[in-house]
CSV table of C-alpha atoms and ligand atoms in Angstrom, one decimal:
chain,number,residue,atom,x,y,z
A,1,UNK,CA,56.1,-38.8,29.8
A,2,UNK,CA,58.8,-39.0,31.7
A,3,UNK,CA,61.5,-41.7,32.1
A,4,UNK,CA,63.1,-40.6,35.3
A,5,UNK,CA,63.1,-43.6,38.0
A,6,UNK,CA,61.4,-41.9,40.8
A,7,UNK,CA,62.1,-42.3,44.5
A,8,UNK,CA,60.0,-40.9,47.7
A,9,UNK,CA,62.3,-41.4,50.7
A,10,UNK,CA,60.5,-42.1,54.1
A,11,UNK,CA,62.6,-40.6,57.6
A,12,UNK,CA,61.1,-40.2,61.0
A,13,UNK,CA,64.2,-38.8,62.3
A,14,UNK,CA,67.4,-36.8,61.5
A,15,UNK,CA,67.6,-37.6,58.1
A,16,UNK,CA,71.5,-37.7,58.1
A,17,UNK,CA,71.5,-40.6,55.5
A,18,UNK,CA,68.2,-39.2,53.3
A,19,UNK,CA,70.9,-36.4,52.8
A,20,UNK,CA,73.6,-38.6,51.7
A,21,UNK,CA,71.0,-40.3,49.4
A,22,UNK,CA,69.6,-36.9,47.6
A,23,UNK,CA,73.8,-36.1,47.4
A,24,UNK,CA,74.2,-39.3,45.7
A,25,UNK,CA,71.5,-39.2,42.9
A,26,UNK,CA,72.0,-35.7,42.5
A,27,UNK,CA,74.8,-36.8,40.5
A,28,UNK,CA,72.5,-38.9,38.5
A,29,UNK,CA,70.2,-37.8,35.1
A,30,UNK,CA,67.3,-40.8,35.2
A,31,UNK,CA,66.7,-41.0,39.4
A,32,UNK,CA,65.8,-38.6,41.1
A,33,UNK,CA,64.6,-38.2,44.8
A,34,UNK,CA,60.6,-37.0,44.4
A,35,UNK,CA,59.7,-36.3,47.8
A,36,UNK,CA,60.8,-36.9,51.8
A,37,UNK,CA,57.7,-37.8,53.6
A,38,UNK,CA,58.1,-38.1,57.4
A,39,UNK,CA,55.3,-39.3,60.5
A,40,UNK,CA,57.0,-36.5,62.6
A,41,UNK,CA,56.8,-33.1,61.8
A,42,UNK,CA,59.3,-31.8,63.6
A,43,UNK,CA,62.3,-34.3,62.9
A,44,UNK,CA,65.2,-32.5,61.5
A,45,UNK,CA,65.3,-34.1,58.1
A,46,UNK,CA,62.5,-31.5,57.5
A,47,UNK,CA,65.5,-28.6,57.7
A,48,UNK,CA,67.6,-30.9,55.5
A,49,UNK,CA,64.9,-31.1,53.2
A,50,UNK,CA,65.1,-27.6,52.7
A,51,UNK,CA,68.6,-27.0,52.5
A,52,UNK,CA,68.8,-29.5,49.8
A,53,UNK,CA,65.5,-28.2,47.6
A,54,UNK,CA,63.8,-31.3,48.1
A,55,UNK,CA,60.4,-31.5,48.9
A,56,UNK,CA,59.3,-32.6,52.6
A,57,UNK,CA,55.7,-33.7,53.8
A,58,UNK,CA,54.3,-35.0,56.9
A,59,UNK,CA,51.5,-37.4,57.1
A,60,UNK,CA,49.6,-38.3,60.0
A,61,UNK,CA,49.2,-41.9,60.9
A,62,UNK,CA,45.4,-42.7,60.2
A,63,UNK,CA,46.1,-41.0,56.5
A,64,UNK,CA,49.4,-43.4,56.3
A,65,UNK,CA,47.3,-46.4,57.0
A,66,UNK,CA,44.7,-45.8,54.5
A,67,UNK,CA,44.5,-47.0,50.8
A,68,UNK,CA,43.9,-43.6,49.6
A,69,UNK,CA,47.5,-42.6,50.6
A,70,UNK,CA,48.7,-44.4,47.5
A,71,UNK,CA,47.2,-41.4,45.6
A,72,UNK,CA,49.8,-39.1,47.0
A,73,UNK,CA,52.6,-41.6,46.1
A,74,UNK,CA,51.1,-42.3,42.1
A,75,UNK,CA,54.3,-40.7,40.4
A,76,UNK,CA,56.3,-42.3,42.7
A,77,UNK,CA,58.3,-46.2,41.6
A,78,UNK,CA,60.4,-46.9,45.0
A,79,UNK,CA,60.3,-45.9,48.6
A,80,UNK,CA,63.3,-45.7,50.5
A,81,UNK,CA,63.0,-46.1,54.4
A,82,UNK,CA,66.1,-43.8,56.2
A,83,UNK,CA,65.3,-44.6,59.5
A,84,UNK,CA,61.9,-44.9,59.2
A,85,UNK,CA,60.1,-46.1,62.6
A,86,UNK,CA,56.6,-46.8,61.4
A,87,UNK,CA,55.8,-50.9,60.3
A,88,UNK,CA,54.5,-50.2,56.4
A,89,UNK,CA,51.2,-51.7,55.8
A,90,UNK,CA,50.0,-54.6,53.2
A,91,UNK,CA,48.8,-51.9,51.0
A,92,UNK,CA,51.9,-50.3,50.3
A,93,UNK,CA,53.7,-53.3,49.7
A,94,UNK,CA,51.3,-55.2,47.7
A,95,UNK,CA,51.7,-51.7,45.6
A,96,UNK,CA,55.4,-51.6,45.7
A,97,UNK,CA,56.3,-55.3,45.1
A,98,UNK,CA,59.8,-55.3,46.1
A,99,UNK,CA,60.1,-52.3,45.5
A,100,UNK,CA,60.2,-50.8,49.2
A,101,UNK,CA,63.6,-50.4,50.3
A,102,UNK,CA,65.2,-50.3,54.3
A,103,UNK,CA,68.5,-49.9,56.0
A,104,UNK,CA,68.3,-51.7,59.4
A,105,UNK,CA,72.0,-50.6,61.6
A,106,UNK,CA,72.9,-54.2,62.2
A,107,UNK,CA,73.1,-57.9,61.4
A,108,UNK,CA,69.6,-59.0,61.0
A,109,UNK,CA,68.1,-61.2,61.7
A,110,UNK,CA,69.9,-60.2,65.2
A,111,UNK,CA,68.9,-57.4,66.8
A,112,UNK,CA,65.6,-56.5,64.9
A,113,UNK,CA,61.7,-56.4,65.1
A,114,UNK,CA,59.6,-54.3,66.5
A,115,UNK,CA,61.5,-51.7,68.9
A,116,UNK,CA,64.5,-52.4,67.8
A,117,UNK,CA,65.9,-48.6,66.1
A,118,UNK,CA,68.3,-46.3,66.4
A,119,UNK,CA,69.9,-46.2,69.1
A,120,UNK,CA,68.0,-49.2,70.7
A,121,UNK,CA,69.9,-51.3,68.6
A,122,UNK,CA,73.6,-50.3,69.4
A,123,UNK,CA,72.5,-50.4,73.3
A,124,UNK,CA,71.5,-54.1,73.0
A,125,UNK,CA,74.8,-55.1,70.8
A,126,UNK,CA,76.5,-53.5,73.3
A,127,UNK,CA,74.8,-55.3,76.4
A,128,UNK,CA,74.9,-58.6,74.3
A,129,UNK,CA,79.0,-58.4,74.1
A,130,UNK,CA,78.9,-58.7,70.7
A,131,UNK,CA,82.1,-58.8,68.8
A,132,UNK,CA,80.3,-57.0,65.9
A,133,UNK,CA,77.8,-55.6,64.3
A,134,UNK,CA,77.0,-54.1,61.0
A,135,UNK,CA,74.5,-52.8,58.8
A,136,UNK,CA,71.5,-54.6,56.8
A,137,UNK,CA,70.2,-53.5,53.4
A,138,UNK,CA,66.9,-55.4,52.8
A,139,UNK,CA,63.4,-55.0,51.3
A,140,UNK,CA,60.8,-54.7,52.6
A,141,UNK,CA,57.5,-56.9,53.8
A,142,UNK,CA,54.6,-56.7,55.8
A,143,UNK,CA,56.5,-58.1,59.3
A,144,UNK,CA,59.5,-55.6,60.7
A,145,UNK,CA,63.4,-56.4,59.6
A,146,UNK,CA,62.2,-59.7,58.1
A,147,UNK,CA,62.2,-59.5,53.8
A,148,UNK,CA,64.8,-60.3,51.4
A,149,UNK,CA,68.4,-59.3,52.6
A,150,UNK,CA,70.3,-57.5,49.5
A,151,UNK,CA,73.2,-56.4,51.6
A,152,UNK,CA,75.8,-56.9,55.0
A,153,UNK,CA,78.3,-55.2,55.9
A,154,UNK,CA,80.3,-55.6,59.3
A,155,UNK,CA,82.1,-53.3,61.7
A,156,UNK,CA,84.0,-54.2,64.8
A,157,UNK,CA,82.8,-53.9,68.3
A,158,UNK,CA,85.4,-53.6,71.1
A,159,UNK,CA,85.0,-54.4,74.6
A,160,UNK,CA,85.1,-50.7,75.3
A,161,UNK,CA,82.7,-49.7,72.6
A,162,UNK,CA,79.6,-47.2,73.9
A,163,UNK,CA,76.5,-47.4,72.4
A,164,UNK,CA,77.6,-44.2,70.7
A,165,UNK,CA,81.0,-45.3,69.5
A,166,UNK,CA,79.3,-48.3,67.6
A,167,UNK,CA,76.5,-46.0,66.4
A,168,UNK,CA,79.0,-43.6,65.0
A,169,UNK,CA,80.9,-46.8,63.2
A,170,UNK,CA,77.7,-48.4,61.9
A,171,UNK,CA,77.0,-44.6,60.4
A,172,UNK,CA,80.1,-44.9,58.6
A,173,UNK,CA,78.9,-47.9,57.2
A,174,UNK,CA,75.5,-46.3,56.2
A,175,UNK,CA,76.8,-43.4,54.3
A,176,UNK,CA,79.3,-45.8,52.1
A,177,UNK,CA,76.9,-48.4,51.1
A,178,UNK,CA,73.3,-47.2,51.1
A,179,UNK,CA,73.1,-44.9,48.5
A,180,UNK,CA,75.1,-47.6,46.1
A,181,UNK,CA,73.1,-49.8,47.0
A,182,UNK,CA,70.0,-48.7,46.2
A,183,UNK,CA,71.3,-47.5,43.1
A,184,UNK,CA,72.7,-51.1,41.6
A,185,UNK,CA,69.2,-52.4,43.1
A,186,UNK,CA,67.4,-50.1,41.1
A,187,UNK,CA,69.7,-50.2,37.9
A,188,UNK,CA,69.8,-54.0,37.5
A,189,UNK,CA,65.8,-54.0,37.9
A,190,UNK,CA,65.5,-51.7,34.9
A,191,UNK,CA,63.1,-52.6,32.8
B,201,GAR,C1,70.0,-45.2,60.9
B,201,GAR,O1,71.1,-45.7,61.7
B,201,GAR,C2,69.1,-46.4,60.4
B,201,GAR,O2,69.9,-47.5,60.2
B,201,GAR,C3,68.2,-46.6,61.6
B,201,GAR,O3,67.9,-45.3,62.1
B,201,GAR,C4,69.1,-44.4,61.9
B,201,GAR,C5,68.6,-43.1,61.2
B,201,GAR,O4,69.6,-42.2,61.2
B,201,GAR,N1,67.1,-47.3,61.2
B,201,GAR,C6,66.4,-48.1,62.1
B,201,GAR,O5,66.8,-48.3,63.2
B,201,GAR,C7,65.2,-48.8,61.5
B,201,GAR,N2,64.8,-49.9,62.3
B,201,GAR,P1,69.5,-40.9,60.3
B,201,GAR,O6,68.1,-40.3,60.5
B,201,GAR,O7,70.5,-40.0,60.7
B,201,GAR,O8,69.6,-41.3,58.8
Protein backbone atom coordinates (compact mmCIF):
# COMPACT_ATOMS: atom_id res chain seq x y z
CA UNK A 1 0.00 0.00 0.00
CA UNK A 2 1.16 3.11 -0.47
CA UNK A 3 2.14 5.90 1.91
CA UNK A 4 2.19 8.84 -0.38
CA UNK A 5 -0.28 11.77 0.89
CA UNK A 6 -2.36 12.19 -2.09
CA UNK A 7 -3.84 15.42 -3.35
CA UNK A 8 -6.62 16.00 -6.41
CA UNK A 9 -6.47 19.72 -7.16
CA UNK A 10 -9.89 21.26 -8.29
CA UNK A 11 -9.45 24.56 -11.07
CA UNK A 12 -12.21 26.03 -13.19
CA UNK A 13 -9.91 28.40 -14.79
CA UNK A 14 -6.24 29.17 -15.82
CA UNK A 15 -4.69 27.03 -13.51
CA UNK A 16 -1.63 29.49 -12.99
CA UNK A 17 -1.40 28.55 -9.25
CA UNK A 18 -2.32 24.48 -9.71
CA UNK A 19 1.02 24.84 -11.73
CA UNK A 20 2.89 26.37 -8.99
CA UNK A 21 1.38 23.69 -6.65
CA UNK A 22 2.40 20.46 -8.84
CA UNK A 23 6.11 22.55 -9.10
CA UNK A 24 6.12 22.72 -5.44
CA UNK A 25 5.43 19.02 -4.46
CA UNK A 26 7.28 17.81 -7.25
CA UNK A 27 10.08 18.45 -5.11
CA UNK A 28 8.56 16.29 -2.50
CA UNK A 29 8.80 12.12 -2.05
CA UNK A 30 5.41 11.42 0.25
CA UNK A 31 2.77 14.05 -1.65
CA UNK A 32 2.02 14.02 -4.64
CA UNK A 33 -0.55 15.80 -6.84
CA UNK A 34 -3.12 12.69 -8.09
CA UNK A 35 -5.24 14.41 -10.48
CA UNK A 36 -6.62 18.09 -11.75
CA UNK A 37 -10.28 17.86 -12.12
CA UNK A 38 -11.95 20.91 -13.57
CA UNK A 39 -16.14 21.85 -14.34
CA UNK A 40 -14.85 23.49 -17.62
CA UNK A 41 -13.39 21.61 -20.20
CA UNK A 42 -11.83 24.02 -21.96
CA UNK A 43 -10.05 26.15 -19.13
CA UNK A 44 -6.46 26.37 -19.84
CA UNK A 45 -5.16 24.46 -16.75
CA UNK A 46 -6.18 21.47 -18.97
CA UNK A 47 -2.91 22.57 -21.35
CA UNK A 48 -0.95 22.97 -18.08
CA UNK A 49 -2.03 19.69 -17.09
CA UNK A 50 -0.34 18.35 -19.93
CA UNK A 51 2.72 20.09 -19.95
CA UNK A 52 3.32 19.10 -16.49
CA UNK A 53 2.30 15.16 -16.86
CA UNK A 54 -0.37 15.45 -14.57
CA UNK A 55 -3.55 13.99 -15.11
CA UNK A 56 -6.63 16.41 -16.03
CA UNK A 57 -10.50 15.43 -15.98
CA UNK A 58 -13.60 17.25 -16.44
CA UNK A 59 -16.76 16.46 -14.69
CA UNK A 60 -20.09 17.68 -15.49
CA UNK A 61 -22.11 19.21 -12.77
CA UNK A 62 -25.01 16.72 -12.18
CA UNK A 63 -21.97 13.91 -11.76
CA UNK A 64 -20.18 16.50 -9.28
CA UNK A 65 -23.26 16.70 -7.22
CA UNK A 66 -23.82 13.13 -6.76
CA UNK A 67 -22.60 10.74 -3.94
CA UNK A 68 -21.20 8.40 -6.45
CA UNK A 69 -18.55 10.99 -7.45
CA UNK A 70 -16.71 10.06 -4.30
CA UNK A 71 -15.85 6.82 -6.09
CA UNK A 72 -13.61 8.67 -8.57
CA UNK A 73 -11.89 10.52 -5.69
CA UNK A 74 -11.28 6.99 -3.34
CA UNK A 75 -7.39 7.14 -3.53
CA UNK A 76 -7.52 10.61 -3.06
CA UNK A 77 -6.80 12.28 0.99
CA UNK A 78 -7.09 16.24 0.19
CA UNK A 79 -8.65 18.49 -2.35
CA UNK A 80 -7.18 21.53 -3.15
CA UNK A 81 -9.51 24.39 -4.71
CA UNK A 82 -7.13 26.83 -7.29
CA UNK A 83 -9.66 28.94 -8.24
CA UNK A 84 -12.34 26.73 -8.20
CA UNK A 85 -15.92 28.48 -8.88
CA UNK A 86 -18.35 25.74 -8.05
CA UNK A 87 -19.87 25.81 -4.01
CA UNK A 88 -18.72 21.95 -2.88
CA UNK A 89 -21.48 19.96 -1.59
CA UNK A 90 -22.20 18.39 2.07
CA UNK A 91 -21.08 15.12 0.64
CA UNK A 92 -17.67 16.02 -0.21
CA UNK A 93 -17.05 17.59 2.90
CA UNK A 94 -18.59 15.38 5.36
CA UNK A 95 -15.99 12.97 3.29
CA UNK A 96 -13.06 15.20 3.52
CA UNK A 97 -13.41 16.57 7.15
CA UNK A 98 -11.17 19.48 7.00
CA UNK A 99 -9.51 18.20 4.66
CA UNK A 100 -10.76 20.44 1.56
CA UNK A 101 -8.49 23.18 1.08
CA UNK A 102 -9.28 27.01 -0.78
CA UNK A 103 -7.34 30.08 -1.59
CA UNK A 104 -9.87 32.98 -1.72
CA UNK A 105 -7.67 36.55 -3.36
CA UNK A 106 -8.52 38.68 -0.42
CA UNK A 107 -9.29 39.43 3.20
CA UNK A 108 -12.27 37.39 4.02
CA UNK A 109 -14.62 37.66 5.49
CA UNK A 110 -14.55 40.97 3.15
CA UNK A 111 -15.13 40.59 -0.15
CA UNK A 112 -16.43 36.92 -0.36
CA UNK A 113 -19.54 34.67 -0.98
CA UNK A 114 -21.24 33.69 -3.65
CA UNK A 115 -19.94 35.75 -6.88
CA UNK A 116 -17.29 37.03 -5.43
CA UNK A 117 -13.91 35.35 -7.85
CA UNK A 118 -11.38 36.34 -9.77
CA UNK A 119 -11.49 39.20 -11.04
CA UNK A 120 -14.83 40.23 -9.25
CA UNK A 121 -13.07 40.53 -6.28
CA UNK A 122 -10.23 43.00 -7.15
CA UNK A 123 -13.05 45.17 -9.06
CA UNK A 124 -15.04 45.59 -5.83
CA UNK A 125 -11.66 46.39 -3.51
CA UNK A 126 -11.02 48.67 -5.95
CA UNK A 127 -14.55 50.44 -6.04
CA UNK A 128 -14.61 50.06 -2.20
CA UNK A 129 -11.19 52.37 -1.85
CA UNK A 130 -9.68 49.89 0.03
CA UNK A 131 -6.26 50.56 1.29
CA UNK A 132 -5.56 46.73 0.98
CA UNK A 133 -6.22 43.61 0.27
CA UNK A 134 -4.64 40.32 0.46
CA UNK A 135 -5.05 36.74 0.11
CA UNK A 136 -7.08 34.02 2.38
CA UNK A 137 -5.93 30.42 2.89
CA UNK A 138 -8.94 28.61 4.60
CA UNK A 139 -10.87 25.31 4.59
CA UNK A 140 -13.37 24.50 3.45
CA UNK A 141 -17.41 24.13 4.49
CA UNK A 142 -20.58 23.71 3.09
CA UNK A 143 -21.39 27.84 2.87
CA UNK A 144 -18.79 29.87 0.24
CA UNK A 145 -15.50 31.71 1.81
CA UNK A 146 -16.85 30.97 5.37
CA UNK A 147 -14.60 27.81 7.18
CA UNK A 148 -11.68 27.91 9.32
CA UNK A 149 -9.11 30.70 8.21
CA UNK A 150 -5.41 28.97 8.26
CA UNK A 151 -3.75 31.90 6.60
CA UNK A 152 -3.57 36.11 5.65
CA UNK A 153 -1.50 37.71 3.95
CA UNK A 154 -1.81 41.55 2.86
CA UNK A 155 -0.69 43.65 -0.08
CA UNK A 156 -1.09 47.27 -0.60
CA UNK A 157 -3.75 49.03 -2.64
CA UNK A 158 -2.93 52.48 -4.00
CA UNK A 159 -5.25 55.07 -5.00
CA UNK A 160 -4.20 54.44 -8.57
CA UNK A 161 -4.37 50.70 -8.41
CA UNK A 162 -6.56 48.90 -11.49
CA UNK A 163 -8.39 45.96 -10.88
CA UNK A 164 -5.48 44.41 -12.79
CA UNK A 165 -2.67 45.96 -10.91
CA UNK A 166 -4.09 44.52 -7.58
CA UNK A 167 -4.85 41.24 -9.25
CA UNK A 168 -1.33 40.89 -10.40
CA UNK A 169 -0.09 41.87 -6.56
CA UNK A 170 -2.50 39.45 -4.87
CA UNK A 171 -0.93 36.77 -7.54
CA UNK A 172 2.25 37.43 -6.15
CA UNK A 173 0.99 36.63 -2.94
CA UNK A 174 -0.59 33.34 -4.16
CA UNK A 175 2.36 31.83 -5.68
CA UNK A 176 4.57 32.51 -2.39
CA UNK A 177 2.31 31.21 0.25
CA UNK A 178 -0.13 28.56 -1.20
CA UNK A 179 1.80 25.84 -2.01
CA UNK A 180 3.67 26.28 1.67
CA UNK A 181 0.83 26.43 3.01
CA UNK A 182 -0.82 23.53 2.15
CA UNK A 183 2.20 21.70 2.74
CA UNK A 184 2.71 22.67 6.68
CA UNK A 185 -1.19 22.05 6.78
CA UNK A 186 -0.79 18.73 5.56
CA UNK A 187 2.59 17.79 7.35
CA UNK A 188 1.51 18.93 10.92
CA UNK A 189 -1.87 16.74 10.31
CA UNK A 190 0.24 13.63 9.68
CA UNK A 191 -0.92 10.92 11.28
C1 LIG B 1 -6.93 33.05 -7.94
O1 LIG B 1 -6.63 34.42 -7.75
C2 LIG B 1 -7.78 32.54 -6.79
O2 LIG B 1 -7.50 33.15 -5.57
C3 LIG B 1 -9.16 32.91 -7.26
O3 LIG B 1 -9.16 32.63 -8.63
C4 LIG B 1 -7.86 32.89 -9.15
C5 LIG B 1 -7.46 31.71 -10.02
O4 LIG B 1 -6.29 31.98 -10.73
N1 LIG B 1 -10.15 32.14 -6.55
C6 LIG B 1 -11.37 32.62 -6.29
O5 LIG B 1 -11.74 33.74 -6.65
C7 LIG B 1 -12.29 31.70 -5.50
N2 LIG B 1 -13.39 32.42 -4.95
P1 LIG B 1 -5.49 30.81 -11.44
O6 LIG B 1 -6.51 29.97 -12.22
O7 LIG B 1 -4.51 31.47 -12.34
O8 LIG B 1 -4.83 29.98 -10.36
Amino acid sequence: MSTKIRLAIFASGSGSNAEKIIDHFRQQQDIVIAKIWSNRSNAFVHERAKKLDVPSETFAKKDFKEKSFLQELKDVDYIILAGFLWLIPSYLVEAFPSKIINIHPALLPKFGGKGMYGSHVHEAVVRAGEVESGITIHLVNEEYDKGEILFQAKCEVRASDTPDDVAEKIHALEYEHFPKVIEDYIRSHKA
